[in-house]
Short mmCIF file of C-alpha atoms and ligand atoms in Angstrom, two decimals:
data_model
loop_
_atom_site.label_atom_id
_atom_site.label_comp_id
_atom_site.label_asym_id
_atom_site.label_seq_id
_atom_site.Cartn_x
_atom_site.Cartn_y
_atom_site.Cartn_z
CA MET A 1 -60.83 -34.39 -6.66
CA THR A 2 -60.71 -31.65 -9.19
CA GLU A 3 -57.21 -30.27 -10.05
CA GLU A 4 -56.73 -26.99 -10.48
CA LYS A 5 -53.80 -26.47 -13.81
CA HIS A 6 -52.10 -23.87 -13.32
CA PHE A 7 -49.67 -22.30 -15.94
CA VAL A 8 -45.90 -23.11 -13.58
CA GLU A 9 -46.61 -25.92 -11.13
CA ILE A 10 -44.17 -26.74 -8.72
CA ARG A 11 -44.97 -29.97 -6.24
CA HIS A 12 -43.30 -31.65 -3.59
CA ALA A 13 -39.81 -30.48 -4.94
CA LYS A 14 -36.97 -32.30 -3.12
CA LYS A 15 -33.47 -31.82 -3.83
CA SER A 16 -30.39 -33.22 -1.95
CA PHE A 17 -27.05 -33.02 -2.83
CA GLY A 18 -25.35 -35.81 -1.09
CA THR A 19 -26.21 -35.78 2.22
CA LEU A 20 -27.56 -31.70 1.86
CA GLU A 21 -31.28 -31.22 1.56
CA VAL A 22 -30.92 -28.18 -0.70
CA LEU A 23 -35.40 -28.35 -1.58
CA LYS A 24 -37.20 -29.59 1.29
CA ASP A 25 -40.62 -30.27 -0.21
CA ILE A 26 -41.39 -26.84 -1.83
CA ASN A 27 -44.55 -25.97 -3.56
CA LEU A 28 -44.77 -22.99 -6.15
CA THR A 29 -47.45 -22.07 -8.15
CA VAL A 30 -47.27 -19.93 -11.30
CA GLU A 31 -50.54 -17.87 -13.04
CA ARG A 32 -49.80 -16.90 -16.54
CA GLY A 33 -48.88 -13.14 -16.68
CA GLN A 34 -48.33 -13.47 -13.04
CA ILE A 35 -44.99 -11.83 -11.51
CA VAL A 36 -43.37 -14.11 -8.55
CA GLY A 37 -40.41 -13.13 -6.90
CA ILE A 38 -38.36 -15.26 -4.48
CA ILE A 39 -36.05 -13.38 -1.86
CA GLY A 40 -34.06 -15.27 0.62
CA SER A 41 -30.45 -15.35 2.36
CA SER A 42 -27.77 -16.66 0.13
CA GLY A 43 -27.42 -20.99 0.12
CA SER A 44 -31.31 -21.03 0.61
CA GLY A 45 -31.69 -23.02 -2.68
CA LYS A 46 -33.15 -20.07 -4.38
CA SER A 47 -31.38 -21.05 -7.59
CA THR A 48 -31.57 -24.48 -7.25
CA LEU A 49 -35.12 -23.94 -7.24
CA LEU A 50 -35.04 -22.18 -10.44
CA ARG A 51 -32.78 -24.33 -12.28
CA ALA A 52 -35.36 -27.56 -11.26
CA ILE A 53 -37.52 -25.50 -13.95
CA ASN A 54 -36.31 -26.36 -16.48
CA ASP A 55 -34.57 -29.96 -15.13
CA LEU A 56 -30.81 -28.22 -15.29
CA ASP A 57 -30.51 -30.30 -11.60
CA PRO A 58 -32.75 -32.72 -12.17
CA LEU A 59 -35.17 -33.16 -8.66
CA SER A 60 -34.89 -35.88 -5.76
CA GLY A 61 -38.41 -35.58 -5.70
CA GLY A 62 -41.53 -34.07 -6.95
CA GLU A 63 -42.45 -32.50 -10.20
CA VAL A 64 -42.55 -29.15 -12.57
CA TRP A 65 -45.23 -28.77 -14.88
CA LEU A 66 -45.17 -25.73 -17.12
CA ASP A 67 -48.77 -25.12 -18.69
CA GLY A 68 -49.88 -28.64 -18.69
CA VAL A 69 -46.66 -30.60 -19.26
CA GLN A 70 -44.54 -32.03 -17.40
CA VAL A 71 -41.04 -31.46 -17.42
CA ASN A 72 -38.94 -33.54 -15.33
CA LYS A 73 -40.17 -36.42 -16.81
CA SER A 74 -38.64 -39.96 -16.56
CA LEU A 75 -38.21 -40.98 -20.62
CA PRO A 76 -36.07 -43.04 -22.39
CA HIS A 77 -32.91 -41.04 -23.14
CA ARG A 78 -33.41 -39.94 -26.47
CA GLN A 79 -36.91 -39.31 -25.79
CA TYR A 80 -35.95 -36.65 -22.73
CA GLU A 81 -33.69 -35.28 -25.01
CA LYS A 82 -36.51 -34.29 -27.12
CA HIS A 83 -38.91 -33.76 -24.85
CA ILE A 84 -36.05 -31.55 -22.35
CA ASN A 85 -35.56 -29.54 -25.62
CA ALA A 86 -38.77 -28.52 -26.33
CA MET A 87 -39.03 -27.22 -23.00
CA ARG A 88 -36.34 -25.40 -22.69
CA GLN A 89 -37.13 -23.56 -25.50
CA GLN A 90 -39.77 -22.10 -23.94
CA VAL A 91 -38.32 -20.64 -20.93
CA GLY A 92 -35.95 -17.66 -20.93
CA MET A 93 -33.12 -17.14 -18.49
CA VAL A 94 -30.86 -14.61 -17.76
CA PHE A 95 -28.19 -15.10 -14.65
CA GLN A 96 -26.58 -13.51 -12.40
CA HIS A 97 -22.98 -13.74 -14.99
CA PHE A 98 -23.95 -12.63 -18.09
CA ASN A 99 -23.13 -15.51 -20.28
CA LEU A 100 -22.60 -13.15 -23.62
CA PHE A 101 -20.37 -15.63 -26.44
CA PRO A 102 -17.53 -13.56 -25.85
CA HIS A 103 -16.86 -14.12 -29.50
CA LEU A 104 -20.44 -13.15 -30.76
CA THR A 105 -21.26 -9.83 -31.81
CA VAL A 106 -24.74 -8.73 -30.46
CA ARG A 107 -26.44 -9.50 -33.41
CA ASP A 108 -25.21 -13.11 -33.61
CA ASN A 109 -25.96 -13.36 -29.94
CA VAL A 110 -29.17 -12.58 -29.95
CA THR A 111 -29.76 -15.07 -32.91
CA MET A 112 -27.91 -17.80 -32.82
CA ALA A 113 -30.55 -20.56 -30.74
CA PRO A 114 -33.41 -18.98 -32.93
CA LYS A 115 -30.95 -19.86 -35.64
CA LEU A 116 -29.99 -23.03 -34.75
CA LEU A 117 -33.10 -24.08 -32.91
CA LYS A 118 -36.32 -22.94 -35.39
CA GLY A 119 -33.70 -22.72 -38.38
CA ILE A 120 -35.20 -18.89 -39.39
CA SER A 121 -33.61 -17.34 -42.46
CA ASN A 122 -31.06 -14.66 -42.13
CA ASP A 123 -33.73 -12.50 -43.07
CA GLU A 124 -35.68 -13.11 -39.95
CA ALA A 125 -32.87 -13.43 -37.76
CA GLU A 126 -32.25 -9.74 -38.47
CA THR A 127 -35.66 -8.61 -37.94
CA LEU A 128 -35.74 -10.44 -34.93
CA ALA A 129 -32.59 -9.30 -33.73
CA ARG A 130 -33.49 -5.47 -34.64
CA GLU A 131 -36.74 -6.05 -32.65
CA GLN A 132 -35.38 -7.95 -29.56
CA LEU A 133 -32.94 -5.24 -29.36
CA GLU A 134 -35.35 -2.17 -29.62
CA HIS A 135 -37.15 -3.65 -26.76
CA VAL A 136 -34.25 -3.29 -24.65
CA GLY A 137 -33.09 -0.46 -25.24
CA MET A 138 -29.69 -1.74 -27.27
CA LEU A 139 -30.38 -1.38 -31.03
CA GLU A 140 -27.53 1.06 -31.60
CA LYS A 141 -24.80 -1.78 -30.38
CA ILE A 142 -25.42 -4.51 -32.86
CA ASP A 143 -22.51 -4.62 -34.28
CA ALA A 144 -20.68 -4.69 -30.89
CA PHE A 145 -19.02 -7.30 -29.17
CA PRO A 146 -19.70 -8.05 -24.97
CA SER A 147 -15.86 -6.74 -24.60
CA GLN A 148 -17.51 -3.28 -25.65
CA LEU A 149 -20.73 -3.43 -23.40
CA SER A 150 -21.08 -2.18 -20.20
CA GLY A 151 -22.19 -4.61 -17.50
CA GLY A 152 -25.85 -3.45 -17.81
CA GLN A 153 -25.66 -3.18 -21.33
CA LYS A 154 -24.53 -7.25 -21.29
CA GLN A 155 -27.13 -7.97 -19.09
CA ARG A 156 -30.18 -6.22 -21.58
CA VAL A 157 -28.47 -8.15 -24.52
CA ALA A 158 -29.03 -11.02 -22.50
CA ILE A 159 -32.43 -10.56 -21.71
CA ALA A 160 -33.36 -9.95 -25.89
CA ARG A 161 -31.19 -13.01 -26.76
CA ALA A 162 -33.54 -14.89 -24.20
CA LEU A 163 -36.82 -13.49 -25.84
CA ALA A 164 -35.96 -14.00 -28.87
CA MET A 165 -37.30 -17.57 -28.32
CA LYS A 166 -40.15 -15.94 -27.60
CA PRO A 167 -40.38 -17.63 -24.63
CA LYS A 168 -43.57 -18.22 -22.36
CA LEU A 169 -41.50 -18.40 -19.13
CA MET A 170 -38.71 -15.88 -18.32
CA LEU A 171 -36.76 -16.91 -14.88
CA PHE A 172 -34.52 -14.52 -13.59
CA ASP A 173 -31.88 -15.33 -11.28
CA GLU A 174 -30.18 -12.27 -9.45
CA ALA A 175 -30.03 -10.34 -12.64
CA THR A 176 -28.54 -7.55 -11.09
CA SER A 177 -26.61 -8.60 -8.35
CA ALA A 178 -22.91 -8.14 -10.11
CA LEU A 179 -24.00 -4.65 -11.61
CA ASP A 180 -22.39 -1.59 -10.61
CA PRO A 181 -25.33 0.14 -8.67
CA GLU A 182 -25.70 2.58 -11.31
CA LEU A 183 -26.06 0.25 -13.76
CA VAL A 184 -29.12 -1.59 -11.44
CA GLU A 185 -31.89 0.53 -12.97
CA GLU A 186 -31.37 -0.02 -16.57
CA VAL A 187 -31.92 -3.47 -16.20
CA ASN A 188 -34.76 -3.28 -13.63
CA GLN A 189 -36.39 -0.96 -16.64
CA VAL A 190 -36.54 -3.54 -18.97
CA MET A 191 -37.69 -5.83 -16.26
CA LYS A 192 -40.18 -3.81 -15.48
CA LYS A 193 -41.54 -3.30 -19.24
CA LEU A 194 -41.56 -7.27 -19.50
CA ALA A 195 -44.20 -7.12 -16.42
CA GLU A 196 -46.21 -4.28 -17.80
CA GLU A 197 -46.44 -6.16 -21.12
CA HIS A 198 -47.23 -9.30 -19.32
CA MET A 199 -44.34 -11.79 -19.10
CA THR A 200 -44.87 -15.17 -16.90
CA MET A 201 -42.00 -14.04 -14.42
CA ILE A 202 -39.79 -16.02 -12.00
CA ILE A 203 -37.33 -13.09 -10.68
CA VAL A 204 -35.02 -13.75 -7.85
CA THR A 205 -33.70 -10.60 -6.09
CA HIS A 206 -32.12 -9.30 -3.23
CA GLU A 207 -33.88 -6.00 -4.43
CA MET A 208 -36.69 -5.94 -1.99
CA ASP A 209 -37.57 -2.29 -3.60
CA PHE A 210 -37.89 -4.05 -7.24
CA ALA A 211 -39.56 -7.27 -5.86
CA ALA A 212 -42.15 -4.73 -4.07
CA SER A 213 -42.90 -2.43 -7.18
CA VAL A 214 -42.77 -5.69 -9.76
CA CYS A 215 -44.25 -8.66 -8.29
CA ASP A 216 -47.52 -9.77 -7.55
CA ARG A 217 -46.51 -12.11 -5.01
CA VAL A 218 -43.24 -13.01 -3.51
CA LEU A 219 -42.27 -16.33 -1.55
CA PHE A 220 -39.61 -15.85 1.07
CA MET A 221 -36.78 -18.96 1.03
CA GLU A 222 -34.86 -19.83 4.09
CA LYS A 223 -32.91 -23.71 3.95
CA GLY A 224 -34.23 -25.28 1.78
CA VAL A 225 -38.08 -24.12 2.52
CA VAL A 226 -40.78 -21.60 1.81
CA VAL A 227 -40.89 -19.41 4.88
CA GLU A 228 -44.14 -17.56 3.46
CA GLU A 229 -45.17 -16.35 0.57
CA GLY A 230 -47.68 -13.36 0.22
CA PRO A 231 -48.15 -10.39 -1.30
CA PRO A 232 -45.89 -8.01 -1.34
CA GLU A 233 -47.37 -5.18 0.73
CA VAL A 234 -47.66 -7.99 3.36
CA ILE A 235 -44.32 -9.84 2.87
CA PHE A 236 -42.57 -6.52 2.64
CA LYS A 237 -45.03 -4.22 5.53
CA ASN A 238 -46.46 -6.68 7.54
CA PRO A 239 -45.36 -10.57 7.34
CA GLU A 240 -46.52 -13.37 9.54
CA LYS A 241 -43.51 -15.33 10.40
CA GLN A 242 -40.56 -14.29 12.71
CA ARG A 243 -38.08 -15.73 10.15
CA THR A 244 -39.73 -13.54 7.49
CA ARG A 245 -39.41 -10.32 9.57
CA GLU A 246 -36.29 -10.81 10.74
CA PHE A 247 -34.17 -11.46 7.41
CA LEU A 248 -36.42 -8.56 5.98
CA ARG A 249 -34.41 -6.55 8.92
CA LYS A 250 -31.45 -7.30 7.34
CA HIS A 251 -32.07 -6.53 4.18
CA ILE A 252 -34.57 -3.41 3.86
P1 ADP B 1 -29.13 -19.58 -3.61
O1 ADP B 1 -29.53 -19.30 -4.93
O2 ADP B 1 -30.36 -19.41 -2.79
O3 ADP B 1 -28.35 -18.83 -3.01
P2 ADP B 1 -28.57 -22.26 -4.04
O4 ADP B 1 -29.55 -22.46 -4.40
O5 ADP B 1 -27.87 -21.92 -4.81
O6 ADP B 1 -29.07 -21.15 -3.08
O7 ADP B 1 -27.37 -23.19 -3.12
C1 ADP B 1 -28.30 -24.12 -1.89
C2 ADP B 1 -27.17 -24.88 -1.52
O8 ADP B 1 -27.00 -25.99 -2.75
C3 ADP B 1 -25.96 -24.07 -1.09
O9 ADP B 1 -25.24 -24.82 -0.27
C4 ADP B 1 -25.22 -24.68 -1.96
O10 ADP B 1 -23.81 -24.86 -1.80
C5 ADP B 1 -25.80 -26.13 -2.56
N1 ADP B 1 -25.60 -26.48 -4.04
C6 ADP B 1 -25.50 -25.73 -5.18
N2 ADP B 1 -25.43 -25.89 -5.81
C7 ADP B 1 -24.97 -27.72 -5.57
C8 ADP B 1 -23.99 -28.64 -6.49
N3 ADP B 1 -24.30 -28.70 -7.48
N4 ADP B 1 -23.11 -29.68 -5.25
C9 ADP B 1 -23.45 -29.45 -4.47
N5 ADP B 1 -24.10 -28.36 -3.64
C10 ADP B 1 -24.90 -27.84 -4.49
MG1 MG B 2 -28.41 -18.34 -6.04
#
């Protein structure tokens, strides 16, 4: 049997919290440069699945692979710490609630991890911050503190901060759900730009139009199961499964 190599591969992922089965045998593959959307009602396991990719919520069963390396390896503690730190540096995450450090300027928010983890110099850090902030249209706010920014601006800085680590994969977990409607578009534009640059992304979203416009493939999850997956034109326009149709009727 030949085994295909996928850029991201989740095999038979299972996760329980006590007696609650949150992920029930999930399989997911993402190729380099692909953009995969995950949709589904609240509580269906989307965030747990994303967190499993970084082994933030270790799976109860199954495997996660990134670029040929198993992420959730069982290793002696010291070795595991080293391994997982190296893996996490390759994956950028952006959450619903911008978790910028409130006491640090935008500049320091962006440069902290690369300085700490990659030991770059102050000059390199300054260049890096400017590059990444320029990319998300936030260069003019380099000296601002998070409290001086709108929600959309904070989220763009959070994206710049994730990009500063030069990740090979970006995970977005409802990055725009907490924003006022008029601020959603500026964040979506940044994500679209990343898509055009062929960043590999997994995007959990409630915004069906956005998912349809940016994703190569969309998964519909319900109660810890992938009910259906396919290209957006199929999932949104002509889904096979009754449950997908019911979900979409409520959300489009
Ligand atoms: P989604 O992101 O699709 O809304 P989640 O992955 O956040 O779903 O949650 C799936 C289910 O797992 C929910 O029922 C949630 O309450 C439960 N859950 C998530 N994290 C924990 C946890 N740390 N402890 C117990 N239950 C949890
Ligand atoms: Mg969630």
